[in-house]
Amino acid sequence: MAEHDGGTGWRSAQMADLRSVIERLIRRRALLRADPPLPTVLVVGAQALAAVDRLAKPFETAVPYARVADGAHESVLDLVSSLAGDEDHTGKARTDRGRLGKPVGGSLLPPPRFPLAQFVLWARDRPDGRVPDPQSHSDYQAYKKRLKDWRRGMAGGGGDDVKTSADFLARAATTWVPVGTLAVWWAGGAADLVGVIPWLLGLLVALGGTAAQGMLSIRGSLFTGWFSSEPSLKRRRFERLPQYALRLAAAPDDDIEELLVHALMQDLHEAYKKWIIPWPSWGRGQYCLLVLQITDPGGTNARFLRLMEEITKKTGLFVPMLVLAAVPGGVPPAQAAPKPLRDLEKAVAQWRNAARLGVPELRLTVEATAVPAEPQDDPSPPRRRRAMAYWTAMALLVVVPLSLVYAIQRDRAGHCGGLPWVERIEEECVGIVNATRDTPETLFDGDVKTLIKKIDENNRYAIDSGRYISVVLFGEFSIKKTAQDDTRLAAAVSELAAVEEYQRTVTSTPRLRVLIANAGDNFDHGRRTAQLIIDMAARDRHVMGVVGLPRSVAGISEAIRELHLAKIPMVSSTATADRFGYIGNPGLPDQPGEPSPYYFQVGPTNVRQAAFGARFARRTLLKGVAEPAAVIVEDRSQGDVYTLNLADDFEKALTDEGADVERISYTVQQGGISSAAGKACALDPDVLVYAGRASEFRAFLTAVEGNACGEVKVIAGDDVVKVVSDHGDEIANTKQAEVYYLALAHRALWPRSSATAFVSKLQDKGHPTASDDNLILTYDAADVVYRAANAAYQAAGMAGGEGDLALPSRGDILYRLARTSGNASWAGSGGVVGFDLTERHTPIDKAIAIMKVEKSEWGYSRPVKRCGRLDTNEPPTKDPLCVDLPDK
């Protein structure tokens, strides 16, 4: 009696146990575990109908659920339509959506969709009530139009359809946004995620893939390929979909019912399949629940159940749906009627297939002799943990790639398009711009861009040869804004022209590769550029040394300190400050430090320049003046080592020559050159020494003319060479000032008969607008490093080394550079190249000249006095102006 007492604790406990059994069947396994087959639970006995309803009731709102009463549907087509149907034959959305396809509140996931079953239902629907003829062209055209209208309705025929379309597009995006990101990476490579093309490709892949997959899903084309593999009523090869639909419309009912049930099972299989692409099936934590009432063993519900079982045995396809079937009258037949003898071969094939698949018995029969108790707690809520994990993964699949794109974009912007040893600092791209590929077109403009492009072309030839060494040209190639007479850009262009000319004319092995290191405007980022060079050199054994380093400013001094610590050889072209290249001791900040053994320079020092200029001024220009007065106008701009050092050297040299010396200072940042010139003229000097930069030189001369200095001699430092080249006519025609300047190198110094090949080209109007000192001394700097590398490479080759084994070390280069002295010296285009054998590798007896600004064969520069040898065969001069002229 206790079993029938609806309120006893025993029966409540029994119901709770039964509920947990059903819940465990409905619940999916952990994500990485395979989904097991589900049984068809047949409940027999007098209380079967009530028992099944009680078992299913807690889950009616928790999972996709349908209850089918026996006799409610006349055919299997109607039954499946009630479960999975979505539209009528007009293509308009129905309000009585299939019960298994209705949303489950709180599940956080879209319900299962049934494109295959819906297609079969649509194809089987006969709007005019007649069976169409598959061979009729008019029927084909009618079905073709119907298919078009049906697809148009699915793509946006109503509010639900719009949501469905949006859902399919969102699903596609979670696949194609990551793929598009990978396309960007693939197109650009890890080091080249630059430019527009990789990003356009990624965008096209993401948008195109999303649109294509979305449309295939919305139209059903992503799924209808299954009909080509369906055992019965297959879609023939190359058969058009309208023609296949027409054939389905005319097929026998039994075949269509089997195809329809199979399509329903396949739709459910796809809804719970663990796709390789992101799909809601990953997030569904509970299976569908179907409750069947079977009172008539020959009825529609019983046939539907038999078809499901037969299809599973034929194909091995388990439907991911728990079926609770109430069979109060006993278990219906498990199989269809026996097949005719004539179909024995087909029957044997199906049996063998079932045996191979090893399909278990799906039916699980239990008897209900009493009605379980009414559940006392709330209905079972949808399980959302797995769905939340799915949506988290989906969000990450979109957010992470987009975040990665953003991070990559920032990294690329920070590295000027993904260049590995380049950084964007403010508006400048600092570092080695062609370390891994040609320099991006957008980095530089004008002549700088043109020359670097030529260098990159030469680099490709060098790399293709397989035997090459690399030299880094350290310069300022992103000058922000130049004044009218600012020669920095002209100097940079001249340096590029020199290395391009030298690189192009190298014909021996190894070839020469030139790496362009941009240290920024005014070399403000010299230290960081040096650090990037060091990082690159640590990974590239071909890098032999650094050339350029053309100005005595703070940024280059910091770069030398970094390169010194990395033991990378350096050869400066036109940096002339006396103690440039000295490495200070942090513990002795007031001391100049010691010279770096890795730093060499091919240009004469400031002390040599000043001593020569002072001797010329006193002994030639002011020879008859008893007590000459000299005024030095100096630039004291912060960080400019050159101008202050040159002024100090001139003061000492002029004083040693017996001149009375005064100094007037100004700064570029604050202007004041006119005021400085006025103050200088007020001192009534016999000679004015200009120890400033080129950009203020013309203004200085104009101020001298305007302040009535009287007839005065002007001697300028080497920095003004390009201003004289550009404005020689104007300078030569000054009425009061007789202008001279010191030249570190110039094409006019060489007799035509003995000039080097490079200087001969210059004398034949090569590089007519170049800054000669930058051009010639940079050429020599590249030459001296290449000669050292070439000699070391040849020595390694003679020892049996090949390829990278023959590459010299930077220690080999340092050794050979340091040995370039005495008899090992050679004639460079700027004079004899030979270094002091001490650690202070200044050039010995380096050529230097006094140039007068007046009309000559070479424009408006005429050499009036030269010290130092141009050629190794030239004997030392006995000119008193040159005897014992200091080198350091």
GROMACS .gro file of C-alpha atoms in nm, residues 257-398:
model
  142
  257GLU     CA    1   0.969   0.842  -4.462
  258GLU     CA    2   1.298   0.657  -4.417
  259LEU     CA    3   1.494   0.947  -4.573
  260LEU     CA    4   1.307   1.198  -4.359
  261VAL     CA    5   1.372   1.015  -4.031
  262HIS     CA    6   1.734   0.965  -4.131
  263ALA     CA    7   1.761   1.339  -4.210
  264LEU     CA    8   1.612   1.424  -3.870
  265MET     CA    9   1.863   1.198  -3.697
  266GLN     CA   10   2.149   1.350  -3.900
  267ASP     CA   11   2.034   1.702  -3.811
  268LEU     CA   12   2.041   1.610  -3.443
  269HIS     CA   13   2.379   1.445  -3.490
  270GLU     CA   14   2.514   1.769  -3.640
  271ALA     CA   15   2.356   1.968  -3.356
  272TYR     CA   16   2.561   1.769  -3.103
  273LYS     CA   17   2.866   1.690  -3.315
  274LYS     CA   18   3.201   1.826  -3.200
  275TRP     CA   19   3.280   2.020  -3.515
  276ILE     CA   20   3.635   2.115  -3.595
  277ILE     CA   21   3.511   2.473  -3.629
  278PRO     CA   22   3.333   2.661  -3.348
  279TRP     CA   23   2.972   2.550  -3.329
  280PRO     CA   24   2.699   2.557  -3.061
  281SER     CA   25   2.720   2.177  -3.045
  282TRP     CA   26   3.025   2.225  -2.825
  283GLY     CA   27   2.816   2.411  -2.568
  284ARG     CA   28   2.509   2.189  -2.549
  285GLY     CA   29   2.526   2.012  -2.217
  286GLN     CA   30   2.198   1.816  -2.238
  287TYR     CA   31   2.041   1.602  -2.507
  288CYS     CA   32   1.695   1.641  -2.655
  289LEU     CA   33   1.406   1.455  -2.494
  290LEU     CA   34   1.129   1.296  -2.699
  291VAL     CA   35   0.824   1.142  -2.530
  292LEU     CA   36   0.623   0.902  -2.746
  293GLN     CA   37   0.291   0.740  -2.672
  294ILE     CA   38   0.253   0.412  -2.858
  295THR     CA   39  -0.085   0.250  -2.811
  296ASP     CA   40  -0.114   0.125  -3.169
  297PRO     CA   41   0.174  -0.106  -3.273
  298GLY     CA   42   0.097  -0.028  -3.637
  299GLY     CA   43   0.054   0.344  -3.586
  300THR     CA   44   0.266   0.641  -3.688
  301ASN     CA   45   0.459   0.667  -3.363
  302ALA     CA   46   0.552   0.299  -3.367
  303ARG     CA   47   0.667   0.323  -3.730
  304PHE     CA   48   0.875   0.631  -3.649
  305LEU     CA   49   1.045   0.443  -3.366
  306ARG     CA   50   1.110   0.139  -3.586
  307LEU     CA   51   1.259   0.359  -3.860
  308MET     CA   52   1.499   0.518  -3.612
  309GLU     CA   53   1.617   0.177  -3.494
  310GLU     CA   54   1.656   0.040  -3.848
  311ILE     CA   55   1.856   0.343  -3.960
  312THR     CA   56   2.086   0.310  -3.661
  313LYS     CA   57   2.148  -0.056  -3.743
  314LYS     CA   58   2.212   0.022  -4.110
  315THR     CA   59   2.435   0.323  -4.068
  316GLY     CA   60   2.565   0.315  -3.712
  317LEU     CA   61   2.420   0.663  -3.660
  318PHE     CA   62   2.304   0.711  -3.300
  319VAL     CA   63   2.057   0.987  -3.253
  320PRO     CA   64   2.164   1.219  -2.967
  321MET     CA   65   1.815   1.225  -2.820
  322LEU     CA   66   1.667   1.037  -2.528
  323VAL     CA   67   1.343   0.869  -2.631
  324LEU     CA   68   1.092   0.779  -2.357
  325ALA     CA   69   0.825   0.566  -2.517
  326ALA     CA   70   0.509   0.464  -2.328
  327VAL     CA   71   0.393   0.127  -2.464
  328PRO     CA   72   0.112   0.016  -2.237
  329GLY     CA   73   0.006  -0.260  -2.477
  330GLY     CA   74   0.345  -0.423  -2.500
  331VAL     CA   75   0.665  -0.380  -2.701
  332PRO     CA   76   0.605  -0.316  -3.074
  333PRO     CA   77   0.800  -0.515  -3.330
  334ALA     CA   78   1.163  -0.416  -3.339
  335GLN     CA   79   1.204  -0.461  -3.712
  336ALA     CA   80   1.005  -0.413  -4.027
  337ALA     CA   81   0.838  -0.695  -4.212
  338PRO     CA   82   1.060  -0.963  -4.366
  339LYS     CA   83   1.216  -0.869  -4.698
  340PRO     CA   84   1.127  -1.058  -5.015
  341LEU     CA   85   1.357  -1.338  -5.120
  342ARG     CA   86   1.448  -1.146  -5.430
  343ASP     CA   87   1.611  -0.883  -5.200
  344LEU     CA   88   1.829  -1.143  -5.026
  345GLU     CA   89   2.151  -0.990  -5.157
  346LYS     CA   90   2.052  -0.646  -5.025
  347ALA     CA   91   1.943  -0.797  -4.693
  348VAL     CA   92   2.276  -0.979  -4.652
  349ALA     CA   93   2.466  -0.660  -4.728
  350GLN     CA   94   2.267  -0.472  -4.464
  351TRP     CA   95   2.323  -0.751  -4.213
  352ARG     CA   96   2.698  -0.751  -4.274
  353ASN     CA   97   2.704  -0.373  -4.239
  354ALA     CA   98   2.518  -0.392  -3.909
  355ALA     CA   99   2.756  -0.663  -3.787
  356ARG     CA  100   3.054  -0.448  -3.885
  357LEU     CA  101   2.912  -0.143  -3.708
  358GLY     CA  102   2.852  -0.343  -3.392
  359VAL     CA  103   2.538  -0.150  -3.306
  360PRO     CA  104   2.410  -0.242  -2.957
  361GLU     CA  105   2.049  -0.315  -2.882
  362LEU     CA  106   1.894   0.028  -2.834
  363ARG     CA  107   1.575  -0.079  -2.660
  364LEU     CA  108   1.570  -0.070  -2.285
  365THR     CA  109   1.236  -0.203  -2.157
  366VAL     CA  110   1.100  -0.137  -1.809
  367GLU     CA  111   0.759  -0.201  -1.659
  368ALA     CA  112   0.553   0.055  -1.468
  369THR     CA  113   0.307  -0.108  -1.232
  370ALA     CA  114   0.249   0.217  -1.043
  371VAL     CA  115   0.259   0.589  -1.113
  372PRO     CA  116   0.569   0.766  -0.975
  373ALA     CA  117   0.503   1.049  -0.737
  374GLU     CA  118   0.458   1.406  -0.859
  375PRO     CA  119   0.792   1.593  -0.836
  376GLN     CA  120   0.785   1.820  -0.535
  377ASP     CA  121   1.076   2.049  -0.630
  378ASP     CA  122   1.104   2.293  -0.918
  379PRO     CA  123   1.152   2.172  -1.274
  380SER     CA  124   1.509   2.099  -1.370
  381PRO     CA  125   1.681   2.417  -1.496
  382PRO     CA  126   1.895   2.410  -1.809
  383ARG     CA  127   2.256   2.321  -1.742
  384ARG     CA  128   2.453   2.629  -1.844
  385ARG     CA  129   2.809   2.568  -1.732
  386ARG     CA  130   2.909   2.413  -2.063
  387ALA     CA  131   2.721   2.682  -2.257
  388MET     CA  132   2.899   2.954  -2.063
  389ALA     CA  133   3.232   2.787  -2.138
  390TYR     CA  134   3.132   2.773  -2.504
  391TRP     CA  135   3.044   3.143  -2.520
  392THR     CA  136   3.363   3.228  -2.336
  393ALA     CA  137   3.558   3.035  -2.596
  394MET     CA  138   3.359   3.204  -2.874
  395ALA     CA  139   3.428   3.545  -2.729
  396LEU     CA  140   3.795   3.462  -2.698
  397LEU     CA  141   3.805   3.342  -3.058
  398VAL     CA  142   3.695   3.689  -3.164
   0.00000   0.00000   0.00000
